Every structure is written in structure tokens, then in C-alpha cells.
Amino acid sequence: MGSVEGMTQVPSIKLNNDVEIPQFGFGVFQIDPDETAKAVRDAFEAGYRHIDTAQMYQNEQGVGQAIAESGLPRDEVFVTTKLNNGGHGTESAVRELEKSLERLGLDHVDLYLIHWPQPKQDLYVQTWRGFEQALASGLTRSIGVSNFQPAHLDRLAAETDTVPAVNQIELHPTLTQPELREYHRKHGIATEAWSPIGQGESLTEEAIVALAEKYGRTPAQIVLRWHIQIGNIVFPKSSNPKRIAENIDIFDFELADDDVATIEGLNADKRRGPNPDTFGN
Ligand code: NAD
């Protein structure tokens, strides 16, 4: 695969363990397992070099197939997967990563996340110890969490030795998560924003449509550019090649500070997904 202009434009963020992550990537939630390899291939063609999958999505195999077929050197692709909710526990966390690696056809991932804290089950601290083991043995280059609230992060800090490299949380214009972002900033945790365009819902917000007209860009590009400017790591999902290319084409313009503030002002603390304090068993 030849060099792609978009790829060089995507900035990297240095995680708290010095591993570099491309700030922009490709999410594969709800992409049919049979269509995943093609979608990831289209993303590589458009310049994406960071793929966000999960055991829950049941499409790790397609991600692995596209990586193998791309011929890209392993160190030019950043791969994240996530432990499924049934896999909590120290040994299980390691064993489940080994199974993911087999499906992906890789000997390590770049980032391994606890998908949901499931506080009622109360195993996330033990699970995190398994993550520390997986890190030490080189099965993953970095470890992090997803959907953790401040109380869950506080417990990891009190009872374990490793600060998560990232917390991947629901974050879009109507759920801007100011408290968690501030917590992350204070503790050196990078913010990853899932459903960055609100699964499409953000694109019809009046203020976003007005900004799209002002900048001559699409609503998706305005929202994704906002995430980049406030420091979030994002990986929008699409299986449409035109949208895949549109979404990464955001590194040649900048939103003015007051327009960034306008988008922040849309916050309504409105979740599309489940509440992490009560989700899971
Ligand atoms: P998203 O905000 O990326 O939106 C995806 C939807 O928007 C799709 O329906 C797509 O067709 C549409 N879309 C994409 N680009 C568009 C464009 N340019 N114009 C118009 N419509 C467009 O939502 P998502 O898939 O939920 O989130 C992105 C990624 O975040 C996922 O693929 C996954 O990797 C991750 N995620 C993680 C969690 C978690 O619990 N950790 C939960 C949900 C998603």
C-alpha cells in the first residue's frame, strides 16, 4: 500500500506510558463481521492507521484479515480491542486477550481496554491486575479502561499500580463530559470519545449545520474537528467509503475558539448509551 496523504496529517498523542496513538481512527462497532475486512481496507486506503474493535463486536477476525492483506508494517497500525463483559477476573482477562490475538492474527495489540466496569459485579480491580500482567508480558503495548466513572478510576488508583492510559467514554456535542475530562487531565489519562458524532444525531443540530455552512464543510467534519481541537481521540464508524474518506478529511482547517465554545455549549448531559454506574451485572 502506497503512502497516503491523510495519514501524515493525523496527529499522534503520547499516552502516559510514552506509547503514541493516532488521534484519529476507525471504529468498527456494528459493522457486520462479513463486511468488516472490506470496511477496514477502505479505511486504510483513506489513510486511517488506528482501528478500534472489541470482543463484543465479533469482528476481530475481519480486522485481522484487513491488516494482513494491507501489507502495512505492524508498527504502522494501532489496534485496540476490549475485554467482553463476561470475561472479568485476573486470569480470564489474560486468557481472553490471547483469544483476541488469535482472531486478529497478531502477537500483540497496542491497547487493551476493560469495556465496561460493571460495578455490581465488582471484579474490575481484579480484572485490572490481569491487564497489568498482559502489559508486562508484552501481549499489549498499553492498557486502559472504557466507561469508567471517577469513582471507578479512584479505586484503581487506590488498589493497583498502573494508571490507565485512556478512558474511552461516550462523548459528543450533547454529552461533553466536562467532569470526566477534567479528571483525566489531572491524572494523565487520555480521553477517547465513543459515538463521536452521536451515531449521526449530532449532524442535524442547528448550530452544527450553521457551522458547516460557515466553514464549507460537512456537519460530520465540524463535529470531528471539534473533538480534535479539544484533545479527544476519535474513531467514527461508517461502512460507506465516501463517508470514511469524508470523516478523515479534517486536518486542513481549524475552528475558531468561539465556534469550539458554541459546540461545548450544546451539552445537555444526554446519553445515547447505557449509564456505566448501572450497566452490567
Ligand atoms: P458514531 O458517532 O461514529 O456514528 C456512527 C453512525 O454515523 C453510523 O450510523 C454512520 O452511518 C453514521 N455516519 C458516519 N459518518 C457519517 C457522515 N460523514 N455523514 C453522515 N453519517 C455518518 O457512532 P459509533 O459507531 O457508536 O461510535 C464510534 C466507535 O466508538 C465505534 O465504532 C466503536 O469503535 C466505539 N464505541 C465504543 C463504545 C464503548 O462502550 N466503548 C460504545 C459505542 C461505540
CSV table of N, CA and C and ligand atoms in Angstrom, one decimal, residues 26-30 52-53 57 82 113 115-116 146-147 168-169 193-201 203 218 220-221 224 235-240 242-244 246-247, ligand 1:
chain,number,residue,atom,x,y,z
A,26,PHE,N,-10.5,4.5,13.2
A,26,PHE,CA,-11.7,3.9,12.6
A,26,PHE,C,-12.4,3.0,13.6
A,27,GLY,N,-13.7,3.2,13.9
A,27,GLY,CA,-14.4,2.3,14.8
A,27,GLY,C,-15.2,1.3,14.0
A,28,VAL,N,-15.3,0.1,14.5
A,28,VAL,CA,-16.0,-1.0,13.8
A,28,VAL,C,-17.2,-1.6,14.5
A,29,PHE,N,-17.7,-0.9,15.5
A,29,PHE,CA,-18.9,-1.3,16.2
A,29,PHE,C,-20.1,-1.4,15.2
A,30,GLN,N,-20.8,-2.5,15.3
A,30,GLN,CA,-22.0,-2.7,14.4
A,30,GLN,C,-21.7,-2.9,13.0
A,52,ASP,N,-10.4,0.6,16.1
A,52,ASP,CA,-10.9,0.3,17.4
A,52,ASP,C,-12.0,-0.8,17.3
A,53,THR,N,-11.6,-2.0,17.8
A,53,THR,CA,-12.6,-3.1,17.8
A,53,THR,C,-12.8,-3.6,19.2
A,57,TYR,N,-17.9,-7.0,19.5
A,57,TYR,CA,-18.3,-6.7,18.1
A,57,TYR,C,-18.2,-7.9,17.2
A,82,LYS,N,-11.2,-4.8,23.2
A,82,LYS,CA,-11.7,-4.6,24.5
A,82,LYS,C,-12.2,-5.9,25.1
A,113,LEU,N,-8.6,-2.7,26.5
A,113,LEU,CA,-9.5,-1.9,27.4
A,113,LEU,C,-10.4,-2.8,28.1
A,115,HIS,N,-14.0,-3.1,28.8
A,115,HIS,CA,-15.1,-2.5,28.0
A,115,HIS,C,-16.1,-1.7,28.9
A,116,TRP,N,-16.5,-2.4,30.0
A,116,TRP,CA,-17.4,-1.7,31.0
A,116,TRP,C,-17.0,-2.1,32.4
A,146,SER,N,-12.8,1.6,29.7
A,146,SER,CA,-13.8,2.3,29.0
A,146,SER,C,-15.0,2.4,29.9
A,147,ASN,N,-15.7,3.5,29.8
A,147,ASN,CA,-17.0,3.7,30.5
A,147,ASN,C,-16.7,3.7,32.0
A,168,GLN,N,-12.1,5.4,27.6
A,168,GLN,CA,-13.0,5.6,26.4
A,168,GLN,C,-14.4,5.7,26.8
A,169,ILE,N,-15.0,6.9,26.6
A,169,ILE,CA,-16.3,7.2,27.1
A,169,ILE,C,-17.2,7.8,26.0
A,193,ALA,N,-13.3,9.4,22.7
A,193,ALA,CA,-14.7,9.7,22.7
A,193,ALA,C,-15.4,8.7,21.8
A,194,TRP,N,-16.3,7.9,22.4
A,194,TRP,CA,-17.1,7.0,21.6
A,194,TRP,C,-18.4,7.6,21.1
A,195,SER,N,-18.9,7.1,20.0
A,195,SER,CA,-20.0,7.7,19.3
A,195,SER,C,-19.8,9.2,19.2
A,196,PRO,N,-18.6,9.6,18.5
A,196,PRO,CA,-18.2,11.0,18.5
A,196,PRO,C,-19.2,11.9,17.8
A,197,ILE,N,-19.9,11.3,16.8
A,197,ILE,CA,-20.9,12.2,16.1
A,197,ILE,C,-22.3,11.7,16.6
A,198,GLY,N,-22.4,11.2,17.8
A,198,GLY,CA,-23.7,10.8,18.4
A,198,GLY,C,-24.5,9.8,17.5
A,199,GLN,N,-23.7,8.9,16.9
A,199,GLN,CA,-24.3,8.0,16.0
A,199,GLN,C,-25.2,8.7,14.9
A,200,GLY,N,-24.7,9.8,14.5
A,200,GLY,CA,-25.4,10.6,13.4
A,200,GLY,C,-26.3,11.7,14.0
A,201,GLU,N,-26.7,11.6,15.2
A,201,GLU,CA,-27.7,12.5,15.8
A,201,GLU,C,-27.1,14.0,15.8
A,203,LEU,N,-25.5,15.5,13.8
A,203,LEU,CA,-25.3,16.1,12.5
A,203,LEU,C,-26.5,17.0,12.1
A,218,THR,N,-18.8,19.5,5.9
A,218,THR,CA,-20.0,18.8,6.3
A,218,THR,C,-20.2,18.8,7.8
A,220,ALA,N,-20.5,16.4,9.8
A,220,ALA,CA,-19.6,15.4,10.5
A,220,ALA,C,-18.2,15.9,10.6
A,221,GLN,N,-17.7,16.6,9.6
A,221,GLN,CA,-16.3,17.2,9.7
A,221,GLN,C,-16.2,18.3,10.8
A,224,LEU,N,-16.2,16.3,14.2
A,224,LEU,CA,-14.9,15.6,14.4
A,224,LEU,C,-13.7,16.6,14.6
A,235,PHE,N,-12.7,7.9,16.7
A,235,PHE,CA,-12.7,6.8,15.7
A,235,PHE,C,-14.2,6.6,15.2
A,236,PRO,N,-14.7,7.5,14.4
A,236,PRO,CA,-16.0,7.4,13.9
A,236,PRO,C,-16.2,6.1,13.0
A,237,LYS,N,-17.4,5.6,13.0
A,237,LYS,CA,-17.7,4.4,12.3
A,237,LYS,C,-18.5,4.7,11.0
A,238,SER,N,-18.2,4.1,9.9
A,238,SER,CA,-19.0,4.1,8.7
A,238,SER,C,-18.6,2.9,7.9
A,239,SER,N,-19.5,2.4,7.1
A,239,SER,CA,-19.1,1.4,6.1
A,239,SER,C,-19.2,1.9,4.7
A,240,ASN,N,-19.4,3.2,4.6
A,240,ASN,CA,-19.6,3.8,3.3
A,240,ASN,C,-18.3,4.5,2.9
A,242,LYS,N,-17.3,6.7,0.9
A,242,LYS,CA,-17.3,8.1,0.7
A,242,LYS,C,-17.3,8.8,2.1
A,243,ARG,N,-18.1,8.3,3.0
A,243,ARG,CA,-18.1,8.9,4.4
A,243,ARG,C,-16.8,8.6,5.1
A,244,ILE,N,-16.2,7.4,4.9
A,244,ILE,CA,-15.0,7.1,5.5
A,244,ILE,C,-13.9,8.1,5.1
A,246,GLU,N,-14.6,11.2,3.9
A,246,GLU,CA,-15.0,12.5,4.4
A,246,GLU,C,-14.6,12.7,5.8
A,247,ASN,N,-14.7,11.7,6.6
A,247,ASN,CA,-14.5,11.9,8.1
A,247,ASN,C,-13.1,12.2,8.4
B,1,NAD,P1,-20.5,7.3,15.6
B,1,NAD,O1,-20.8,8.5,16.4
B,1,NAD,O2,-19.2,7.0,15.0
B,1,NAD,O3,-21.7,7.3,14.4
B,1,NAD,C1,-21.8,6.3,13.5
B,1,NAD,C2,-23.1,6.5,12.7
B,1,NAD,O4,-23.0,7.7,12.0
B,1,NAD,C3,-23.2,5.4,11.6
B,1,NAD,O5,-24.6,5.1,11.6
B,1,NAD,C4,-22.8,6.0,10.3
B,1,NAD,O6,-23.5,5.5,9.3
B,1,NAD,C5,-23.1,7.5,10.6
B,1,NAD,N1,-22.1,8.3,9.9
B,1,NAD,C6,-20.7,8.1,9.9
B,1,NAD,N2,-20.1,9.1,9.2
B,1,NAD,C7,-21.0,9.9,8.7
B,1,NAD,C8,-21.0,11.0,7.9
B,1,NAD,N3,-19.9,11.5,7.4
B,1,NAD,N4,-22.2,11.6,7.5
B,1,NAD,C9,-23.4,11.0,7.9
B,1,NAD,N5,-23.5,10.0,8.7
B,1,NAD,C10,-22.3,9.4,9.1
B,1,NAD,O7,-21.0,6.0,16.5
B,1,NAD,P2,-20.4,4.7,17.0
B,1,NAD,O8,-20.2,3.7,15.9
B,1,NAD,O9,-21.4,4.3,18.1
B,1,NAD,O10,-19.1,5.1,17.7
B,1,NAD,C11,-17.8,5.1,17.0
B,1,NAD,C12,-16.9,4.0,17.6
B,1,NAD,O11,-16.8,4.1,19.0
B,1,NAD,C13,-17.5,2.6,17.4
B,1,NAD,O12,-17.4,2.1,16.1
B,1,NAD,C14,-16.7,1.8,18.5
B,1,NAD,O13,-15.4,1.6,18.0
B,1,NAD,C15,-16.6,2.9,19.6
B,1,NAD,N6,-17.7,2.6,20.6
B,1,NAD,C16,-17.3,2.2,21.9
B,1,NAD,C17,-18.2,2.0,22.9
B,1,NAD,C18,-17.8,1.6,24.2
B,1,NAD,O14,-18.6,1.2,25.1
B,1,NAD,N7,-16.5,1.6,24.5
B,1,NAD,C19,-19.6,2.2,22.6
B,1,NAD,C20,-20.0,2.6,21.3
B,1,NAD,C21,-19.0,2.8,20.3
